[in-house]
GROMACS .gro file of N, CA, C and O in nm:
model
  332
    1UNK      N    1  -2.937  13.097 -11.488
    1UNK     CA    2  -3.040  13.019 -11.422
    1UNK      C    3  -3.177  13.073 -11.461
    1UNK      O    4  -3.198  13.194 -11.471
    2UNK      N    5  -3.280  12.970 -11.486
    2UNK     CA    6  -3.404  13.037 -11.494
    2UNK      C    7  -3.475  12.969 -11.355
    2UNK      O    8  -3.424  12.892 -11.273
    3UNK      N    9  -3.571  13.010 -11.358
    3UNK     CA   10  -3.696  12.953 -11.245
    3UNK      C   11  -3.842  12.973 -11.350
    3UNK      O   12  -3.894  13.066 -11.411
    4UNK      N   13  -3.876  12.793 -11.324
    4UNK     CA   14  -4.023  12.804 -11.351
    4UNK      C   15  -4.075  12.744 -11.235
    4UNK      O   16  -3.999  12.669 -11.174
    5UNK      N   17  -4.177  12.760 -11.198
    5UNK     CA   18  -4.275  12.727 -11.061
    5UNK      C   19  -4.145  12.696 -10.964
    5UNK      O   20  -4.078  12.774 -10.897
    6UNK      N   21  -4.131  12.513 -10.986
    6UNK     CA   22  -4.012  12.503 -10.841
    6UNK      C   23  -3.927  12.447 -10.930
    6UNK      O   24  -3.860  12.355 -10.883
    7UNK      N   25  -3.910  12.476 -11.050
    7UNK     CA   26  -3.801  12.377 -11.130
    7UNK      C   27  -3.711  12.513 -11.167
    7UNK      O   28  -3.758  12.614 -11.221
    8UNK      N   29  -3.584  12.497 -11.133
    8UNK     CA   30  -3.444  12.548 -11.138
    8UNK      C   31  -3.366  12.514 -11.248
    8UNK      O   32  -3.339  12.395 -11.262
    9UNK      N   33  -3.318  12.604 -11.341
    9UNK     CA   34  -3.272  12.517 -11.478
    9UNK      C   35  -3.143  12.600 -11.448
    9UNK      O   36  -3.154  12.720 -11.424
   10UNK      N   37  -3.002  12.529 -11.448
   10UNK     CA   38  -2.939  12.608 -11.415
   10UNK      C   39  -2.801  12.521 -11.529
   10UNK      O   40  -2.819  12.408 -11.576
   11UNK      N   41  -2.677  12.601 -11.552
   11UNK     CA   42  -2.604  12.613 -11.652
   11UNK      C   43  -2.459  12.616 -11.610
   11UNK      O   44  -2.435  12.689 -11.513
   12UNK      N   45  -2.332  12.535 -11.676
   12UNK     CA   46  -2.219  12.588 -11.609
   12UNK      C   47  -2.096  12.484 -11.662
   12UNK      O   48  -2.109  12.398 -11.750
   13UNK      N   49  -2.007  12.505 -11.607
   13UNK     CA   50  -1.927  12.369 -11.580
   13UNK      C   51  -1.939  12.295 -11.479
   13UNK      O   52  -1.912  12.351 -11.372
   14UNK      N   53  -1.988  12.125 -11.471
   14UNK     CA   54  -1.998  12.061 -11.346
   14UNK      C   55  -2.005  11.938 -11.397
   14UNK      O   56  -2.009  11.933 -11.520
   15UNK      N   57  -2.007  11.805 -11.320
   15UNK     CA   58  -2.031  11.707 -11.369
   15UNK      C   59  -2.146  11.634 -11.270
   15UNK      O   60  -2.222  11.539 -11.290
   16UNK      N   61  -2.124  11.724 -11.147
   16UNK     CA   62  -2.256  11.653 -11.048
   16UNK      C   63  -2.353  11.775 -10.971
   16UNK      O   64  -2.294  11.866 -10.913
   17UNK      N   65  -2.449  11.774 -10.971
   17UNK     CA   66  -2.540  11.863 -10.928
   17UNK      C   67  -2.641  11.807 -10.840
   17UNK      O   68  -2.660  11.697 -10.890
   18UNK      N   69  -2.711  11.817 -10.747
   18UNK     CA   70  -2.846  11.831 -10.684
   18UNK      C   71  -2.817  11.697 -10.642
   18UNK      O   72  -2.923  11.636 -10.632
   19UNK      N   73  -2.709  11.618 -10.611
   19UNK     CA   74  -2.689  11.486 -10.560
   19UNK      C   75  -2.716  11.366 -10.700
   19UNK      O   76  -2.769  11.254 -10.693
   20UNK      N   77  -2.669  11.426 -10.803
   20UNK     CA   78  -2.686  11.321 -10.965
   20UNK      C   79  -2.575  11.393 -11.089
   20UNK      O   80  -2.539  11.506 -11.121
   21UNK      N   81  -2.555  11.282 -11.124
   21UNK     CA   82  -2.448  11.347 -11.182
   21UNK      C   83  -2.503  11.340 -11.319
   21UNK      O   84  -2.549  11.239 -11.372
   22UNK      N   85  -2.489  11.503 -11.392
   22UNK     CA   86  -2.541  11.615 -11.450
   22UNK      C   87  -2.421  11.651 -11.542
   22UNK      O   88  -2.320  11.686 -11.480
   23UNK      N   89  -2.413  11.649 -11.662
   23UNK     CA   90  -2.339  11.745 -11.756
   23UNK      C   91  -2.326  11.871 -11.789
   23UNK      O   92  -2.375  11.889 -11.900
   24UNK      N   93  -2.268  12.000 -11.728
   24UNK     CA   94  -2.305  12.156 -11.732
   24UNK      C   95  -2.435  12.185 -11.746
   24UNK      O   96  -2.471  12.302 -11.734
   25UNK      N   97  -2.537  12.071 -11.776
   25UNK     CA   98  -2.686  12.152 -11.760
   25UNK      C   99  -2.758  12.017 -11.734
   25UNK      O  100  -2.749  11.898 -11.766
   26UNK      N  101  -2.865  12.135 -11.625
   26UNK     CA  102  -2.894  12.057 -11.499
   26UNK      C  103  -3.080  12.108 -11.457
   26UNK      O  104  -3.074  12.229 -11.435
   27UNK      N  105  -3.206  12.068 -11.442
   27UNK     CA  106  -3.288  12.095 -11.370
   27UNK      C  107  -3.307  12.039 -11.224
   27UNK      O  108  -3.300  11.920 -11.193
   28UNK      N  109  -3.329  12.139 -11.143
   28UNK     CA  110  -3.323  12.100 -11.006
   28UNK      C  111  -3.453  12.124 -10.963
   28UNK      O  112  -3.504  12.234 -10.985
   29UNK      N  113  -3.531  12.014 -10.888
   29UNK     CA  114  -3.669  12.053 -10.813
   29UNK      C  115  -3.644  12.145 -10.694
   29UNK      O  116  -3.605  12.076 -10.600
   30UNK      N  117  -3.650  12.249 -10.669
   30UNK     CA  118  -3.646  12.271 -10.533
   30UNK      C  119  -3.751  12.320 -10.488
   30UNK      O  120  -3.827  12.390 -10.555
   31UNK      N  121  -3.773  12.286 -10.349
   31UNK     CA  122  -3.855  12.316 -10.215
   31UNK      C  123  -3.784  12.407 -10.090
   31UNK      O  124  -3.681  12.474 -10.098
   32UNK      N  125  -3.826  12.397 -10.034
   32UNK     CA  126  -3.776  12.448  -9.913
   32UNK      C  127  -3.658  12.406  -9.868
   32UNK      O  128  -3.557  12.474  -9.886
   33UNK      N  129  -3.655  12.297  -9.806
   33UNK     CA  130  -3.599  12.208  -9.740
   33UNK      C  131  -3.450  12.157  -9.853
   33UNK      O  132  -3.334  12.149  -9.814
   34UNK      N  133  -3.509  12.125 -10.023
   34UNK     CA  134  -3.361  12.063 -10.065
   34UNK      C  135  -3.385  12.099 -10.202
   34UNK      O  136  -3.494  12.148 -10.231
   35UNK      N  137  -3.295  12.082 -10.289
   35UNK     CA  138  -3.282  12.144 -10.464
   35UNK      C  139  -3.189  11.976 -10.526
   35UNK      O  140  -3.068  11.956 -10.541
   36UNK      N  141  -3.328  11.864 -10.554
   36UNK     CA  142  -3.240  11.748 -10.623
   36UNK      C  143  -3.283  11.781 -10.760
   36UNK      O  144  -3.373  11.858 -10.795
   37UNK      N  145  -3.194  11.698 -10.839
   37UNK     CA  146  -3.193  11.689 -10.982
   37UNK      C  147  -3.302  11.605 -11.010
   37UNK      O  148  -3.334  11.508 -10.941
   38UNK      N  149  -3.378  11.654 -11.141
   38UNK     CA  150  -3.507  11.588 -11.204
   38UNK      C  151  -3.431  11.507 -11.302
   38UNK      O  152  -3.323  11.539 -11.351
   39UNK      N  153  -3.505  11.389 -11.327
   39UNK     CA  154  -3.477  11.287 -11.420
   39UNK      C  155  -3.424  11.363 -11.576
   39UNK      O  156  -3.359  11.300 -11.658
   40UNK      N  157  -3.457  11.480 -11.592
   40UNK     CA  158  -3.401  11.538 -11.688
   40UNK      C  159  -3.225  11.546 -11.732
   40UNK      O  160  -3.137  11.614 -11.678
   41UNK      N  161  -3.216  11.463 -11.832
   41UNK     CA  162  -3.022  11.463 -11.828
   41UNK      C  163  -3.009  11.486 -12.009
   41UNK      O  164  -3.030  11.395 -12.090
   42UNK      N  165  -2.975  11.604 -12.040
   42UNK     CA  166  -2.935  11.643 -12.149
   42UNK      C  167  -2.772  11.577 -12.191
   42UNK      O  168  -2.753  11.516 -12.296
   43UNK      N  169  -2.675  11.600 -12.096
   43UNK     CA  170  -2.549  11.573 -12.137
   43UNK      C  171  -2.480  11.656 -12.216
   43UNK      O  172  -2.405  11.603 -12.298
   44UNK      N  173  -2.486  11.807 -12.213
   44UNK     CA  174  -2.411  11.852 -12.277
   44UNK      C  175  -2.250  11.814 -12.230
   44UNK      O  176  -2.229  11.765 -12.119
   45UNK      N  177  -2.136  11.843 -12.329
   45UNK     CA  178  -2.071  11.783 -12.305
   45UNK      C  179  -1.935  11.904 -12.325
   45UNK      O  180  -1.821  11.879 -12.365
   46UNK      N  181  -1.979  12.008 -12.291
   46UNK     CA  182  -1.955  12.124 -12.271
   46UNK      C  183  -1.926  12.232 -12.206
   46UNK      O  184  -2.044  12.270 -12.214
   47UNK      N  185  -1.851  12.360 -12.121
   47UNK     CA  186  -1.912  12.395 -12.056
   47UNK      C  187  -2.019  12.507 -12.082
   47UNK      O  188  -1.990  12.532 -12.199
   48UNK      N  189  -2.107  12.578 -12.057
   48UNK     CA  190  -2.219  12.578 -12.104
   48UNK      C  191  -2.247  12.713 -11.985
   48UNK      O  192  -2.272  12.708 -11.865
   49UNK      N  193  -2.222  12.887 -12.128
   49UNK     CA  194  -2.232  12.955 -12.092
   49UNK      C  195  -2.343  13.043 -12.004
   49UNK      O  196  -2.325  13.108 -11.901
   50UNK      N  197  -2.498  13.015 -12.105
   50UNK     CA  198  -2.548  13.122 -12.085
   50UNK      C  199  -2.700  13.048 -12.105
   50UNK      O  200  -2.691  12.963 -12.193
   51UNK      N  201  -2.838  13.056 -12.048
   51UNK     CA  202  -2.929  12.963 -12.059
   51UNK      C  203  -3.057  13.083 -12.075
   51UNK      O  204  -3.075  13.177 -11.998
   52UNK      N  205  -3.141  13.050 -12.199
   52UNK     CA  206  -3.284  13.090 -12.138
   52UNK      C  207  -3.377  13.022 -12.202
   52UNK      O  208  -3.370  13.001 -12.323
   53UNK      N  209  -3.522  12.958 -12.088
   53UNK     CA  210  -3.591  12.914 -12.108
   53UNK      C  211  -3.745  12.989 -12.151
   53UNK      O  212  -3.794  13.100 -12.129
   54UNK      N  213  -3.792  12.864 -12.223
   54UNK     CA  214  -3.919  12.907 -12.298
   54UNK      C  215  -4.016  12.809 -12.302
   54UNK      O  216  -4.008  12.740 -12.403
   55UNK      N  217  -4.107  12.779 -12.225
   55UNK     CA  218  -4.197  12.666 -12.184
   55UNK      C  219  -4.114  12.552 -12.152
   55UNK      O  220  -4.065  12.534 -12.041
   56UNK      N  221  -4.094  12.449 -12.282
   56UNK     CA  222  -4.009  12.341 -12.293
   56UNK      C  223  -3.889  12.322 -12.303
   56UNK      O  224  -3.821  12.230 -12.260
   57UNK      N  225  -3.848  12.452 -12.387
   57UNK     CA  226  -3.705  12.468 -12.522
   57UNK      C  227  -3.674  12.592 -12.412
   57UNK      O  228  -3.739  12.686 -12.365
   58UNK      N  229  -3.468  12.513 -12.390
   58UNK     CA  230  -3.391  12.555 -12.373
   58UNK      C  231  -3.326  12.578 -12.424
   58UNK      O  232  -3.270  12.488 -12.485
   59UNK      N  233  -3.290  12.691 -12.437
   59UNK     CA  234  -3.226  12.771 -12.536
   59UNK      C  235  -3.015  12.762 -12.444
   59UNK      O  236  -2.955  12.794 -12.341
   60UNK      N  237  -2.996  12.708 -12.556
   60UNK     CA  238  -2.820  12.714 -12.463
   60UNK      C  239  -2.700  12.794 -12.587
   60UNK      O  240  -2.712  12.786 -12.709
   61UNK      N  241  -2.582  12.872 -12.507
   61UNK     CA  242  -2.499  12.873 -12.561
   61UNK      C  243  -2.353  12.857 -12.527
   61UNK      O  244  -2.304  12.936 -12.447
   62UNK      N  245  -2.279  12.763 -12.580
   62UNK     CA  246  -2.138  12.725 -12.542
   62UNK      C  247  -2.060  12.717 -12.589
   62UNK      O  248  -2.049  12.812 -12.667
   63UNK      N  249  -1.966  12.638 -12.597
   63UNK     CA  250  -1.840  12.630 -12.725
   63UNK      C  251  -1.835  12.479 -12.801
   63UNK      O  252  -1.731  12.415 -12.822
   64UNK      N  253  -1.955  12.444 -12.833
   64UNK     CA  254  -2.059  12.313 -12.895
   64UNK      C  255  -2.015  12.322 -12.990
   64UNK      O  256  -2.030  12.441 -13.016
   65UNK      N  257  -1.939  12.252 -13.115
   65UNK     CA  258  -2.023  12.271 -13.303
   65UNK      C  259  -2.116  12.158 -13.265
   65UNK      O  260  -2.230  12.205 -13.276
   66UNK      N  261  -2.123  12.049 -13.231
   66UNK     CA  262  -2.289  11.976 -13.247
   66UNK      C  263  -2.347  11.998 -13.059
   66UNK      O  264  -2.314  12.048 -12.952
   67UNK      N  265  -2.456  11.918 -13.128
   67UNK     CA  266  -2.586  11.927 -13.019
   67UNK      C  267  -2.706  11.842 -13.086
   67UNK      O  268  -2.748  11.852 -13.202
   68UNK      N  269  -2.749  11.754 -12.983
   68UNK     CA  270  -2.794  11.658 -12.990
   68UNK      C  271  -2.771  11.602 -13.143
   68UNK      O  272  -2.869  11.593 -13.217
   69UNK      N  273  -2.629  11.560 -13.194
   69UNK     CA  274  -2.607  11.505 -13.297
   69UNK      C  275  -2.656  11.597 -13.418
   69UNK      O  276  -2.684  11.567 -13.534
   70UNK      N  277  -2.657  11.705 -13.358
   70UNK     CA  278  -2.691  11.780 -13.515
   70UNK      C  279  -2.575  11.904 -13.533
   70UNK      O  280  -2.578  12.008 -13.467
   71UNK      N  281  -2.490  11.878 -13.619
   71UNK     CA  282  -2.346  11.970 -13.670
   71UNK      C  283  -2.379  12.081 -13.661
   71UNK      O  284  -2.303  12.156 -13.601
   72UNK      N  285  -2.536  12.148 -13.732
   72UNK     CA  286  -2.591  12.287 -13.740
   72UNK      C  287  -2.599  12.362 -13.636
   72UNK      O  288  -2.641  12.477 -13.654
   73UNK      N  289  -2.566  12.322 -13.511
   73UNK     CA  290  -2.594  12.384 -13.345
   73UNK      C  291  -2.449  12.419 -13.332
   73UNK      O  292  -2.374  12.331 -13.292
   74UNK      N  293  -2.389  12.564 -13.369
   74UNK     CA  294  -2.267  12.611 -13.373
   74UNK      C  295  -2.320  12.687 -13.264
   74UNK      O  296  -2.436  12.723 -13.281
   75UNK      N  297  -2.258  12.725 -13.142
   75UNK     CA  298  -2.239  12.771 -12.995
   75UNK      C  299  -2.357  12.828 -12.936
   75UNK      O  300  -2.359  12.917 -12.850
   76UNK      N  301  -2.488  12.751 -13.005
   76UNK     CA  302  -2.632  12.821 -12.976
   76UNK      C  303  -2.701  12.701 -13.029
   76UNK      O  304  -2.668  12.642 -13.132
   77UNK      N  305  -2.820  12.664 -12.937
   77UNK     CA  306  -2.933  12.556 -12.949
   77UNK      C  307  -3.038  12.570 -12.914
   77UNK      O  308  -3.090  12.680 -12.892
   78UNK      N  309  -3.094  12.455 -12.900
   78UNK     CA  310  -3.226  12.430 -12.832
   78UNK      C  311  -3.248  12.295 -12.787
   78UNK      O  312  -3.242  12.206 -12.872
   79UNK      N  313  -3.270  12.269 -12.676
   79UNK     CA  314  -3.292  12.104 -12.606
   79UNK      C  315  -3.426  12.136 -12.576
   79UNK      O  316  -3.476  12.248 -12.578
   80UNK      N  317  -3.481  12.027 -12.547
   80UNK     CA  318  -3.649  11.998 -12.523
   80UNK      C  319  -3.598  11.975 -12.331
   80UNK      O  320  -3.500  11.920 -12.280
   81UNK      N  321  -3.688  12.031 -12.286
   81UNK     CA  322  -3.681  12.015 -12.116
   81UNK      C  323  -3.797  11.933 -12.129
   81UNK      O  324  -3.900  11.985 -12.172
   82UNK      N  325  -3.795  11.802 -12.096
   82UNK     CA  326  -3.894  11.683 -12.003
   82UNK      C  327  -3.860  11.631 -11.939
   82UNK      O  328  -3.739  11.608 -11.924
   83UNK      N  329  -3.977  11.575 -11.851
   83UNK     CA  330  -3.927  11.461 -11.728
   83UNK      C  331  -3.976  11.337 -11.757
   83UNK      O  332  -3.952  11.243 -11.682
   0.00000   0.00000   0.00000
């Protein structure tokens, strides 16, 4: 899991998270009160070991040979985090 300000980027096997259903990786807004999922939906399709973030670029590693349609993303990537 990372934390930036209130956004929660968090990593795993799951198919539903924060009340939206989420592919092992997931950003969650949280506040006080609740932790929902941001319009952000990558879809890995994976389960999805180990996460660290860097402004935008999430850095992932799993048991992937592709990622976002590119063969060259052997069990290590990078996804763009937007909303």
């Amino acid at each position: 899991m990372t934390l930036d300000k209130n956004i929660l980027s968090v990593v795993g096997s799951f198919a539903n998270i924060g009340g939206s259903a989420r592919a092992n990786v997931a950003a969650l807004l949280s506040t006080k009160r609740t932790s929902n999922a941001t319009t952000w939906n990558p879809g890995v399709v994976t389960t999805v070991y180990s996460l660290y973030g860097i402004v935008n670029n999430i850095f992932i590693g799993a048991d992937f040979t592709t990622l976002n349609g590119s063969a060259s993303r052997i069990r290590f990537g990078t996804i763009l985090y937007s909303t």
